[in-house]
Coordinates of C-alpha atoms and ligand atoms in Angstrom, one line a residue:
M3 CA 0.3 0.4 0.2
M4 CA 2.6 3.0 1.4
L5 CA 4.8 1.2 -1.9
K6 CA 1.7 2.1 -3.8
K7 CA 1.4 5.8 -3.0
T8 CA 5.2 5.9 -2.9
A9 CA 5.3 5.2 -6.7
A10 CA 2.0 6.6 -7.4
I11 CA 3.8 10.0 -5.9
G12 CA 7.6 9.2 -7.2
L13 CA 7.0 8.2 -10.8
P14 CA 5.2 11.6 -11.7
L15 CA 7.6 13.6 -10.0
L16 CA 10.8 11.8 -11.8
V17 CA 9.7 12.3 -14.9
L18 CA 8.6 16.2 -14.3
F19 CA 12.6 16.0 -13.6
V20 CA 13.4 14.4 -16.3
L21 CA 11.5 16.4 -18.3
S22 CA 12.7 19.7 -16.5
L23 CA 16.5 18.7 -17.0
I24 CA 15.9 17.9 -20.8
F25 CA 14.0 21.2 -21.1
P26 CA 16.2 23.8 -21.8
Y27 CA 18.2 21.5 -25.4
L28 CA 14.1 21.9 -27.0
V29 CA 13.1 25.9 -26.9
D30 CA 14.6 29.0 -27.4
P31 CA 17.1 31.8 -25.5
Y32 CA 14.2 33.5 -24.9
T33 CA 11.7 30.7 -23.0
I34 CA 14.9 30.2 -21.1
H35 CA 14.9 33.8 -19.6
V36 CA 11.3 33.7 -19.2
S37 CA 11.5 29.7 -17.3
N38 CA 14.6 31.5 -15.3
V39 CA 12.4 34.3 -14.3
A40 CA 9.9 32.4 -13.3
M41 CA 11.9 29.9 -10.8
V42 CA 12.9 33.0 -9.2
F43 CA 8.6 33.8 -8.6
G44 CA 8.6 29.9 -7.9
L45 CA 11.0 30.8 -4.8
L46 CA 9.0 33.7 -3.6
A47 CA 5.6 32.2 -4.2
I48 CA 6.5 29.5 -2.3
G49 CA 7.1 32.3 0.7
L50 CA 4.0 33.7 0.1
F51 CA 2.7 29.8 0.3
L52 CA 4.3 29.8 3.6
S53 CA 3.0 33.1 5.4
M54 CA -0.7 33.1 3.8
G55 CA -1.2 29.6 2.5
I56 CA -0.5 27.6 5.4
A57 CA -0.4 30.0 8.6
G58 CA -2.5 32.7 7.2
Q59 CA -1.0 36.0 7.5
F60 CA -2.0 38.5 4.8
D61 CA 1.2 39.5 3.8
L62 CA 1.3 41.9 1.1
A63 CA 4.8 42.9 1.7
Q64 CA 6.1 39.6 0.0
V65 CA 7.2 41.0 -2.8
A66 CA 9.4 44.0 -0.8
F67 CA 11.1 41.0 1.0
L68 CA 12.3 39.6 -3.3
G69 CA 13.5 43.6 -3.5
V70 CA 15.7 43.8 0.0
G71 CA 17.6 40.5 -1.2
A72 CA 18.0 41.9 -4.7
Y73 CA 18.7 45.6 -3.9
T74 CA 20.8 43.7 -1.0
A75 CA 23.3 42.3 -3.1
A76 CA 23.3 45.0 -5.5
I77 CA 24.4 47.0 -3.2
L78 CA 27.1 45.1 -1.4
T79 CA 29.0 44.2 -5.2
L80 CA 29.0 47.3 -6.0
H81 CA 29.4 49.8 -4.2
L82 CA 31.5 47.7 -1.4
G83 CA 32.8 45.5 -3.9
W84 CA 31.4 41.9 -2.3
N85 CA 31.3 38.7 -3.8
F86 CA 28.1 38.0 -4.8
W87 CA 27.4 34.7 -3.1
L88 CA 28.2 37.0 0.1
A89 CA 26.1 40.0 -0.6
A90 CA 22.7 37.4 -1.6
L91 CA 23.7 35.6 1.7
A92 CA 23.5 38.7 3.1
G93 CA 20.1 39.7 1.8
V94 CA 19.1 36.9 2.6
V95 CA 20.0 37.7 5.9
I96 CA 18.5 40.8 5.9
S97 CA 15.0 39.9 3.6
I98 CA 14.6 37.2 7.2
I99 CA 15.4 40.8 9.6
V100 CA 13.1 42.9 7.8
S101 CA 10.7 39.9 7.3
L102 CA 9.7 40.1 11.7
F103 CA 9.8 43.1 11.2
V104 CA 7.1 43.7 9.0
G105 CA 5.3 40.4 11.2
I106 CA 5.7 42.5 14.4
P107 CA 1.9 43.9 13.1
A108 CA 0.7 40.2 13.3
L109 CA 0.9 40.1 17.1
R110 CA -1.8 42.8 17.4
V111 CA -4.0 42.4 14.1
Q112 CA -4.5 39.9 12.4
S113 CA -6.7 39.2 8.4
H114 CA -7.6 41.9 6.0
Y115 CA -5.8 44.4 8.9
L116 CA -2.5 42.9 8.8
A117 CA -2.9 42.6 5.1
I118 CA -3.4 46.6 5.1
V119 CA -0.3 47.1 6.9
T120 CA 1.2 44.7 5.5
L121 CA 0.6 46.5 1.8
G122 CA 1.2 50.2 3.8
L123 CA 5.2 48.4 4.5
S124 CA 5.3 47.5 1.1
L125 CA 4.9 50.5 -0.7
A126 CA 7.0 52.7 2.1
F127 CA 9.0 49.7 0.5
T128 CA 9.2 51.4 -3.0
S129 CA 8.7 55.1 -2.1
L130 CA 11.9 54.2 0.0
V131 CA 14.2 52.9 -2.8
I132 CA 13.2 55.8 -4.9
N133 CA 14.3 58.3 -2.7
L134 CA 17.7 56.8 -1.0
P135 CA 20.7 57.9 -3.5
I136 CA 22.2 54.4 -2.2
T137 CA 20.0 53.3 -3.8
G138 CA 20.2 54.7 -7.3
Q139 CA 16.9 55.8 -6.4
A140 CA 13.7 55.8 -9.5
E141 CA 17.2 54.6 -12.1
G142 CA 18.1 51.3 -9.7
L143 CA 21.1 50.2 -9.7
S144 CA 23.0 48.4 -12.8
G145 CA 25.9 46.6 -13.8
I146 CA 25.5 43.7 -10.6
P147 CA 28.9 41.7 -11.2
S148 CA 27.7 37.9 -12.1
P149 CA 27.3 35.3 -10.2
V150 CA 30.0 32.6 -10.9
F151 CA 30.0 29.5 -9.6
F152 CA 32.8 27.5 -8.9
G153 CA 34.3 28.5 -12.2
V154 CA 30.9 28.6 -13.5
D155 CA 29.6 31.8 -15.0
L156 CA 26.6 32.3 -14.5
A157 CA 25.3 35.4 -16.8
D158 CA 25.1 32.6 -19.3
D159 CA 20.6 32.0 -19.1
Y160 CA 21.0 28.1 -19.9
L161 CA 23.8 27.4 -17.0
F162 CA 21.3 30.0 -14.8
Y163 CA 18.6 27.5 -15.7
Y164 CA 20.4 24.3 -13.8
F165 CA 21.7 26.2 -10.6
G166 CA 18.1 27.9 -10.6
L167 CA 16.2 24.3 -10.8
A168 CA 19.1 23.0 -8.7
I169 CA 17.7 26.0 -6.0
L170 CA 14.1 25.4 -6.9
I171 CA 13.9 22.3 -6.0
L172 CA 15.8 22.6 -2.6
G173 CA 13.2 25.3 -1.9
I174 CA 10.0 22.6 -2.3
A175 CA 11.5 19.9 -1.0
F176 CA 12.2 22.4 2.3
A177 CA 8.6 24.0 2.6
A178 CA 6.5 19.5 1.8
F179 CA 9.4 19.2 4.9
I180 CA 8.4 21.8 6.8
V181 CA 4.5 21.6 5.8
H182 CA 3.9 17.9 6.9
T183 CA 5.2 18.0 9.7
R184 CA 5.2 19.6 13.2
L185 CA 5.8 23.1 11.9
G186 CA 3.6 22.9 9.6
R187 CA 0.7 21.1 11.4
R188 CA 1.3 24.0 14.3
M189 CA 0.5 27.0 11.6
R190 CA -1.8 24.9 9.2
A191 CA -3.9 24.1 13.0
M192 CA -3.4 28.4 13.6
R193 CA -4.9 30.0 10.5
D194 CA -7.9 28.2 11.3
D195 CA -8.0 28.4 14.9
H196 CA -5.9 30.6 16.6
L197 CA -7.0 29.6 20.5
A198 CA -7.5 26.8 19.6
A199 CA -4.1 25.7 18.6
A200 CA -2.9 27.1 21.7
A201 CA -5.0 25.7 24.0
M202 CA -2.8 22.9 22.4
G203 CA -0.2 24.5 23.4
T204 CA 1.1 26.6 20.0
R205 CA 2.9 30.0 21.0
V206 CA 0.4 31.2 18.2
P207 CA 2.5 34.6 18.4
V208 CA 6.3 33.1 18.0
L209 CA 4.8 30.9 15.6
R210 CA 3.8 33.8 13.3
M211 CA 6.7 35.7 13.4
I212 CA 8.1 32.1 12.0
A213 CA 5.9 32.6 8.9
F214 CA 7.0 35.7 8.4
A215 CA 10.6 35.1 8.9
F216 CA 10.0 32.1 5.6
G217 CA 8.2 34.0 3.6
G218 CA 11.7 36.0 4.0
L219 CA 14.0 33.4 4.2
Y220 CA 12.2 32.6 0.2
G221 CA 12.0 36.1 -0.2
G222 CA 15.8 36.8 0.2
V223 CA 16.9 33.5 -1.9
A224 CA 14.6 35.0 -4.9
G225 CA 16.0 38.7 -4.5
G226 CA 20.1 36.9 -4.8
L227 CA 18.6 35.1 -8.0
Y228 CA 17.0 37.2 -9.4
A229 CA 19.8 40.0 -9.0
G230 CA 22.0 37.7 -10.3
L231 CA 19.8 36.6 -13.3
I232 CA 18.9 40.4 -14.5
R233 CA 22.0 42.2 -13.3
F234 CA 20.1 45.0 -12.8
V235 CA 17.3 46.4 -9.5
A236 CA 14.6 48.9 -9.8
P237 CA 11.6 50.1 -7.5
E238 CA 9.1 49.3 -9.9
S239 CA 10.4 45.4 -10.0
F240 CA 8.9 45.3 -6.6
S241 CA 6.3 47.6 -7.3
L242 CA 2.2 47.2 -5.8
A243 CA 1.7 45.5 -9.6
N244 CA 4.2 42.7 -9.1
M245 CA 2.7 42.2 -5.9
F246 CA -0.5 41.8 -7.1
L247 CA 1.0 38.9 -9.6
L248 CA 2.3 37.3 -7.0
L249 CA -0.9 37.2 -5.1
A250 CA -2.3 36.0 -8.5
M251 CA 0.1 33.5 -8.9
V252 CA -0.5 32.2 -5.7
I253 CA -4.4 32.3 -5.2
I254 CA -5.0 30.6 -8.4
G255 CA -3.0 28.2 -8.6
G256 CA -4.1 27.2 -5.0
R257 CA -2.7 28.7 -1.8
H258 CA -3.1 25.5 0.1
S259 CA -1.1 23.9 -1.7
L260 CA 2.2 23.4 -2.7
P261 CA 2.3 22.1 -6.6
G262 CA -0.4 24.5 -6.8
V263 CA 1.6 27.7 -6.8
V264 CA 4.0 26.9 -8.1
I265 CA 2.3 26.1 -11.5
G266 CA 0.4 29.4 -10.5
A267 CA 4.0 31.3 -9.8
V268 CA 5.6 29.6 -13.2
G269 CA 1.7 30.0 -15.7
L270 CA 1.5 33.2 -14.7
I271 CA 4.8 34.6 -15.6
F272 CA 4.9 32.9 -19.0
V273 CA 1.4 34.0 -20.0
R274 CA 2.6 37.5 -19.0
S275 CA 5.2 37.4 -20.9
W276 CA 3.0 36.1 -23.9
L277 CA 0.5 39.1 -23.0
A278 CA 3.7 41.1 -23.2
D279 CA 2.4 43.7 -25.6
F280 CA -1.5 44.3 -24.3
S281 CA 0.0 44.6 -20.1
I282 CA -2.9 46.5 -19.3
Y283 CA -5.4 44.4 -20.4
A284 CA -3.2 41.2 -18.7
Q285 CA -3.5 43.7 -15.5
L286 CA -7.2 43.6 -15.3
G287 CA -7.3 39.9 -17.0
Y288 CA -5.2 38.6 -13.9
G289 CA -7.7 40.4 -11.7
A290 CA -10.9 39.1 -13.4
L291 CA -9.1 35.6 -12.9
V292 CA -8.3 35.9 -9.2
V293 CA -12.2 36.9 -8.4
I294 CA -13.5 34.4 -10.4
F295 CA -11.2 31.9 -8.5
V296 CA -11.7 34.0 -5.0
V297 CA -15.2 33.3 -5.9
F298 CA -16.1 29.9 -6.9
L299 CA -12.9 28.0 -6.4
P300 CA -11.1 29.0 -3.3
T301 CA -9.1 26.6 -3.2
G302 CA -7.7 27.4 -7.1
I303 CA -6.5 24.9 -9.5
A304 CA -4.9 22.5 -6.7
G305 CA -7.8 22.2 -5.5
I306 CA -9.8 20.7 -8.1
P307 CA -9.1 17.2 -8.1
A308 CA -9.9 17.8 -4.5
R309 CA -13.2 19.0 -5.1
L310 CA -13.2 16.3 -7.8
H311 CA -12.6 13.7 -5.3
Q312 CA -14.7 14.5 -2.5
L313 CA -17.6 15.1 -5.1
W314 CA -17.6 11.3 -5.9
K315 CA -16.6 10.6 -2.0
S316 CA -19.9 12.1 -1.1
R317 CA -21.9 10.2 -3.7
R318 CA -20.7 6.9 -2.9
R319 CA -21.9 7.0 0.7
A320 CA -24.8 8.4 0.0
S321 CA -25.6 5.1 -2.0
D322 CA -23.2 3.2 0.6
T323 CA -25.6 2.5 3.4
A324 CA -23.2 1.0 5.9
G325 CA -21.9 4.5 6.2
G326 CA -18.3 3.1 6.4
M327 CA -17.7 6.5 9.0
A328 CA -18.7 4.7 12.2
V329 CA -17.1 5.3 15.5
A330 CA -15.9 1.7 17.6
P331 CA -17.5 1.4 20.7
Y332 CA -15.2 2.4 23.6
V333 CA -13.9 -0.6 25.6
S334 CA -13.0 0.8 29.4
Y335 CA -9.5 -0.2 30.2
A336 CA -8.8 1.7 32.6
V337 CA -11.1 1.6 35.2
D338 CA -11.5 -2.0 36.5
A339 CA -7.1 -2.0 36.6
P340 CA -5.0 -3.3 39.3
D341 CA -3.9 -0.3 39.1
A342 CA -6.7 2.4 39.0
V343 CA -6.5 5.6 40.7
A344 CA -9.5 5.2 43.2
P345 CA -11.9 9.0 44.3
P346 CA -11.0 11.8 45.9
H347 CA -10.7 11.6 49.4
D348 CA -10.5 14.9 51.8
D349 CA -6.6 14.5 52.2
A350 CA -5.4 14.1 48.3
P351 CA -3.3 16.9 47.0
V352 CA -5.2 19.9 45.3
V353 CA -4.7 20.6 41.6
L354 CA -6.4 23.8 41.3
Q355 CA -7.4 26.4 43.5
A356 CA -9.2 29.8 42.3
T357 CA -9.6 32.3 44.6
D358 CA -11.9 35.1 44.3
V359 CA -11.8 35.5 40.2
V360 CA -13.3 38.5 38.8
K361 CA -13.7 38.4 34.7
S362 CA -15.6 41.9 33.5
F363 CA -16.4 42.7 29.7
K364 CA -17.2 45.8 30.1
G365 CA -18.9 46.5 33.0
L366 CA -20.4 43.2 32.6
K367 CA -19.4 41.1 36.0
A368 CA -18.9 37.4 34.3
L369 CA -17.6 36.4 37.5
A370 CA -17.9 37.6 40.5
G371 CA -15.6 36.2 42.6
V372 CA -15.7 32.2 42.2
S373 CA -13.4 30.6 44.5
L374 CA -12.9 27.1 43.8
T375 CA -10.7 23.6 45.5
V376 CA -10.7 20.8 43.0
R377 CA -8.3 18.0 44.4
R378 CA -7.1 14.8 42.2
A379 CA -8.5 12.1 40.3
E380 CA -11.5 13.9 40.9
I381 CA -14.6 14.6 38.6
R382 CA -16.2 18.0 39.7
G383 CA -19.5 18.7 37.7
L384 CA -20.3 22.7 36.9
V385 CA -23.5 23.3 36.8
G386 CA -25.6 26.8 36.7
P387 CA -27.9 28.8 34.6
N388 CA -27.3 30.4 31.2
G389 CA -25.0 33.0 31.2
S390 CA -24.1 32.2 34.8
G391 CA -20.4 32.5 33.9
K392 CA -18.8 28.4 33.4
T393 CA -17.2 28.6 30.0
T394 CA -16.1 32.0 32.1
L395 CA -14.4 30.1 34.0
F396 CA -12.9 27.7 32.2
N397 CA -11.4 30.4 29.4
V398 CA -9.9 31.9 33.0
L399 CA -8.4 28.1 34.1
S400 CA -7.0 27.1 30.7
G401 CA -5.9 31.2 29.9
I402 CA -7.5 32.3 27.1
H403 CA -8.7 35.2 29.9
P404 CA -6.8 36.5 31.9
P405 CA -9.1 37.7 35.2
T406 CA -9.8 41.0 36.6
S407 CA -8.8 39.5 39.7
G408 CA -8.4 37.0 42.3
T409 CA -6.0 34.3 41.2
V410 CA -5.9 30.0 39.9
E411 CA -3.5 27.8 40.7
V412 CA -2.8 25.1 39.4
L413 CA -0.3 21.8 40.4
G414 CA 0.2 24.7 43.3
T415 CA 2.3 26.9 40.5
R416 CA 0.3 30.6 40.2
S417 CA -1.2 30.3 36.8
T418 CA -3.3 33.5 37.1
T419 CA -2.1 35.5 33.9
T420 CA -0.3 32.4 32.5
P421 CA -0.9 32.2 28.6
S422 CA -2.7 29.4 27.4
Y423 CA 0.2 27.4 25.2
R424 CA 2.2 27.2 28.7
L425 CA -1.0 26.1 30.6
S426 CA -1.4 22.9 28.4
L427 CA 2.8 22.4 28.5
R428 CA 1.9 22.3 31.9
G429 CA -0.8 19.5 32.4
V430 CA -4.5 21.8 31.2
A431 CA -6.7 20.7 28.9
R432 CA -9.7 20.9 28.0
T433 CA -12.7 20.9 25.2
F434 CA -14.8 23.5 24.0
Q435 CA -18.9 24.1 24.1
N436 CA -18.9 24.3 20.3
L437 CA -16.5 22.0 18.9
R438 CA -12.8 23.4 17.5
L439 CA -12.0 20.9 15.7
F440 CA -8.7 21.6 13.0
S441 CA -11.2 21.2 10.7
L442 CA -8.1 21.3 7.9
L443 CA -6.2 18.7 9.3
S444 CA -7.3 15.1 9.2
V445 CA -8.2 13.1 12.8
R446 CA -4.8 11.0 12.8
E447 CA -3.2 15.2 12.7
N448 CA -5.8 16.6 15.9
V449 CA -4.2 14.2 17.4
M450 CA -1.0 14.9 16.7
M451 CA -1.2 18.4 17.7
G452 CA -2.4 16.9 21.3
V453 CA 1.2 14.6 21.3
D454 CA 3.1 17.1 19.7
R455 CA 4.2 18.5 23.7
T456 CA 7.3 20.7 22.0
K457 CA 8.1 24.4 23.1
S458 CA 8.6 26.6 20.0
R459 CA 12.4 26.9 20.3
W460 CA 12.7 22.8 19.3
S461 CA 12.2 25.0 15.7
W462 CA 16.0 25.6 15.2
R463 CA 15.7 21.8 14.0
Y464 CA 14.7 22.4 11.3
I465 CA 17.3 23.9 10.5
I466 CA 20.1 21.7 11.9
R467 CA 18.2 18.9 12.4
P468 CA 16.5 17.8 10.2
I469 CA 16.4 14.6 10.7
S470 CA 15.6 14.3 13.6
V471 CA 12.3 16.5 13.0
L472 CA 11.1 13.3 11.4
R473 CA 11.9 10.7 13.4
A474 CA 9.8 12.5 16.0
D475 CA 7.0 13.3 13.4
G476 CA 7.5 9.3 13.2
R477 CA 6.5 8.9 17.0
M478 CA 4.7 11.4 17.4
R479 CA 2.2 9.7 14.4
R480 CA 2.4 7.0 15.9
E481 CA 1.3 7.2 19.6
A482 CA -2.1 9.7 18.4
D483 CA -2.3 6.0 16.5
E484 CA -2.7 4.1 20.0
I485 CA -4.9 7.0 21.3
L486 CA -7.0 6.6 18.6
E487 CA -7.6 3.2 18.9
R488 CA -8.1 3.3 22.6
Y489 CA -11.0 5.5 21.7
G490 CA -12.3 3.3 18.9
L491 CA -11.3 5.9 16.1
L492 CA -8.6 4.8 13.9
S493 CA -10.3 3.9 11.4
L494 CA -11.4 8.0 11.0
A495 CA -7.3 8.6 11.3
D496 CA -7.2 10.2 7.6
A497 CA -10.4 12.0 8.0
V498 CA -10.9 15.6 8.3
P499 CA -13.8 15.8 11.1
S500 CA -16.3 18.0 9.3
E501 CA -17.1 14.0 7.4
L502 CA -17.4 12.8 10.8
S503 CA -19.9 12.5 13.1
Y504 CA -21.0 15.2 15.2
G505 CA -21.0 12.6 17.7
A506 CA -17.1 11.4 16.6
Q507 CA -16.2 15.1 15.8
R508 CA -17.1 15.1 20.2
R509 CA -14.9 12.2 20.8
V510 CA -12.1 13.1 18.8
E511 CA -12.3 16.3 21.0
I512 CA -11.8 14.2 24.2
A513 CA -9.1 12.0 22.8
R514 CA -6.5 15.2 21.1
A515 CA -7.0 16.7 24.3
M516 CA -6.3 13.5 26.5
A517 CA -3.4 13.4 23.7
T518 CA -1.4 16.5 25.8
K519 CA -1.4 13.8 29.1
P520 CA -2.9 16.8 31.1
K521 CA -2.9 16.3 34.6
L522 CA -6.3 18.3 35.1
L523 CA -9.0 18.0 31.3
L524 CA -12.1 20.7 31.7
L525 CA -14.4 19.4 29.7
D526 CA -17.1 22.1 28.4
E527 CA -20.9 20.3 27.6
P528 CA -18.9 16.8 25.8
A529 CA -22.6 15.2 25.9
A530 CA -24.3 18.4 24.2
G531 CA -26.5 16.7 21.5
L532 CA -25.3 13.2 21.5
N533 CA -27.8 10.3 22.1
G534 CA -27.8 8.5 25.3
D535 CA -25.4 5.5 23.9
E536 CA -22.6 7.9 23.0
V537 CA -23.4 9.9 26.9
N538 CA -23.9 6.3 28.3
Q539 CA -19.9 6.0 26.3
L540 CA -19.1 9.4 27.4
K541 CA -19.3 8.3 31.1
A542 CA -17.4 5.4 30.3
I543 CA -14.8 7.5 29.1
V544 CA -14.9 10.3 31.3
N545 CA -14.4 7.2 34.6
D546 CA -11.6 6.3 32.4
I547 CA -9.9 9.3 32.3
R548 CA -10.2 9.5 35.8
A549 CA -9.4 6.3 36.8
T550 CA -5.6 7.5 35.2
G551 CA -5.4 10.0 37.9
V552 CA -6.1 12.7 35.9
T553 CA -9.3 15.6 37.6
V554 CA -12.0 15.9 35.9
I555 CA -14.2 19.6 35.8
I556 CA -17.0 19.2 33.5
I557 CA -19.7 21.4 32.4
E558 CA -22.7 19.8 31.8
H559 CA -26.3 20.5 31.4
N560 CA -27.1 17.4 31.6
M561 CA -28.3 16.1 34.9
G562 CA -28.3 12.5 35.2
L563 CA -24.8 13.4 33.9
V564 CA -23.6 15.0 36.3
M565 CA -25.7 13.6 39.3
S566 CA -24.9 9.6 38.2
M567 CA -21.0 11.0 37.2
C568 CA -19.7 13.9 39.9
D569 CA -18.2 13.3 42.9
R570 CA -18.6 17.1 44.1
V571 CA -20.9 19.3 42.0
T572 CA -20.3 23.3 42.2
V573 CA -23.2 25.3 41.1
L574 CA -22.5 29.1 39.6
S575 CA -25.4 31.2 38.9
T576 CA -24.8 35.0 37.8
G577 CA -20.8 35.1 38.2
K578 CA -21.4 33.1 42.2
V579 CA -20.8 30.6 43.3
I580 CA -24.3 29.2 45.2
A581 CA -23.3 25.5 45.7
D582 CA -20.7 23.0 46.7
G583 CA -21.1 19.6 47.8
L584 CA -22.7 16.3 46.4
P585 CA -24.0 15.5 44.9
E586 CA -27.1 14.7 46.3
D587 CA -26.5 17.8 48.5
V588 CA -26.7 20.0 45.9
G589 CA -29.8 18.6 44.0
Q590 CA -31.8 19.7 48.0
S591 CA -29.8 23.4 48.0
P592 CA -33.6 25.8 47.8
E593 CA -31.0 28.7 46.3
V594 CA -30.1 26.2 43.2
I595 CA -33.9 25.1 42.9
E596 CA -34.1 29.2 42.6
A597 CA -31.5 29.9 40.4
Y598 CA -33.1 27.6 37.7
L599 CA -36.0 30.0 38.2
G600 CA -38.7 29.4 35.3
D601 CA -37.1 25.8 34.9
D602 CA -37.4 24.9 38.6
A603 CA -39.5 22.2 38.3
K604 CA -38.5 21.1 35.8
L605 CA -34.4 21.0 37.8
E606 CA -36.1 19.1 40.4
K607 CA -37.6 17.0 38.8
E608 CA -34.0 15.8 36.5
M609 CA -32.2 16.0 40.2
L610 CA -34.4 13.8 42.3
D611 CA -34.5 11.4 39.1
A612 CA -31.0 11.9 38.6
T613 CA -30.8 10.6 42.4
N614 CA -32.8 8.3 42.7
D615 CA -31.2 6.2 39.8
Q616 CA -28.1 6.7 41.9
T617 CA -29.6 5.2 44.7
E618 CA -30.8 2.5 42.8
G619 CA -27.1 1.5 41.0
T620 CA -27.0 3.0 37.1
G621 CA -25.1 5.3 38.3
R622 CA -21.1 5.8 39.5
Ligands
LIG2 N1 -15.5 37.7 25.6 C1 -16.5 37.9 26.4 N2 -17.7 38.9 26.4 C2 -18.5 39.6 27.0 N3 -18.9 39.0 27.1 C3 -18.6 37.8 27.4 C4 -17.9 37.1 26.5 N4 -17.3 36.1 27.4 C5 -18.6 35.1 27.8 N5 -19.5 36.8 28.8 C6 -20.7 36.8 28.8 O1 -20.1 36.6 30.0 C7 -21.7 36.0 30.4 C8 -21.2 34.3 31.1 O2 -21.2 33.3 29.9 P1 -20.8 32.5 29.8 O3 -20.8 31.8 28.7 O4 -19.6 32.0 30.9 O5 -22.2 31.5 30.5 P2 -21.9 29.8 30.9 O6 -22.4 29.6 32.3 O7 -20.9 29.1 30.4 O8 -23.7 29.9 29.3 P3 -24.1 28.6 29.1 O9 -24.3 28.0 29.5 O10 -24.9 29.2 27.5 O11 -22.7 29.0 28.0 C9 -22.8 36.1 30.2 O12 -23.4 37.2 30.2 C10 -22.1 36.3 28.6 O13 -22.8 37.2 27.4

């Protein structure tokens, strides 16, 4: 199977490689020159693919990075007499540094705001090079020395072609390596849902900067190549028109697909050369194409096969009554194990201590002084009417919102203002009320996001120890598969969340949270939308989780589940704790019944029913 897959990908690549080697023998010098320009833009487009297509950072300064690389090479060779390669290398370094500055706004703004800011910075670059004497102002700089590579003068377009091809192949291979391993997975997750990515241990601000640095790296390399190929730099080459062309390449090719953006770049450079005499109409044409693609085919040309496949799959599923996407029944493994952790006693270590937590949103006190003590291996229910502050409390405990006042200690460490990603690495995991699975990642990759406990500085390994990155990814994949198997999800590993039933998605979210090996698990309405059988399986899952020593706090509206499963229950109302104790005691509390005003009779009945169920032995 694996061999078949490798052959299916490897064979066309081999054919393409051989064709690209013989290509110069088949075409005229002009076509070779255009191909060289296309390779430069291919590299530039890969940079934009990584920062925008993969990491979701709307970086409209990518052409400026090309300019920084090219101008640096030109200035250092012409004014300071540097060797071309040294100057080009300096161009790459400076381009990365500039990209990090350009990325700073991404720490505060996203989407179209970020696009506007980076576009402004790109325009600032053009006006800078038009005005500075060192950059040759509007005339630019000409006479850049031709690069000589181990005695071979690359002034010859044919020889440059092979050099450029080698760099492009390296660039594609490195980008593929990034996308399909830890960094790419985290970037795709961040693009999809940065809050959930942070809750999985991703340091989002650093990752955004890394995404810009990739844009700078590829822009700088493309800039050095551009300077060596054209041997002349002028402001108009790095203008808004070229940024738009680059954007068109990435959007038309398919911004989420590496082959797509390379095809888009090469294709549009050739189209531009064919339409050189009609450049105004060509610009209009690109504009129209971009609009058409954005509206009708946002995944670009590269997305067409996937769309057809999707269509074929949904047709097949419609006629397949067996479904094929079913979750295997959950098999309890921990509750009866000899080393199962017993329910907590009063002396068990405190895992969570929240003291007088207040959270205000512009004058609205969502939490008005909540205190909570939860011990190891406890299952704590957190209930309360709608809007009573339950989810806000989870957001504070998991580091999504810092509290307005009060303190939080998790596992004995003060964590009042600790950010989400750090709490995740410390052992706090959560699920969300409205499912927040990464829709662009497969089920396996979702769980791998949980398994991946590496810190941001681990990213250096991509440069200094790439093999260890591949090995670590293999290990994460195996670990994710073990977790998927335990939760009855292995057969769904390659599916994307939207292909699964709601119940299956809820289970994937728990599996993903448990993949982080938490000590404290926060479940936000895990039974919402589940059928009776699924609720029973959820109960078995939560009991198993506790039996492995994990502390669970569960927000639930399903009172039967709360009363039968939880060791203690805390009731919130209008941001305050109004009751805290054993389920049966809390259920009788007049304040609790009062808090559910309007629903009081229903609640009373639910709680009484649940308490009766419990005493009849259907409970814990
Ligand atoms: N980010 C926010 N900005 C402004 N107000 C918020 C925010 N988050 C929550 N609130 C408000 O805080 C209050 C508590 O909301 P919260 O979601 O915590 O309640 P809940 O008990 O979880 O409710 P439900 O059971 O309906 O999920 C509500 O009035 C809500 O509108």
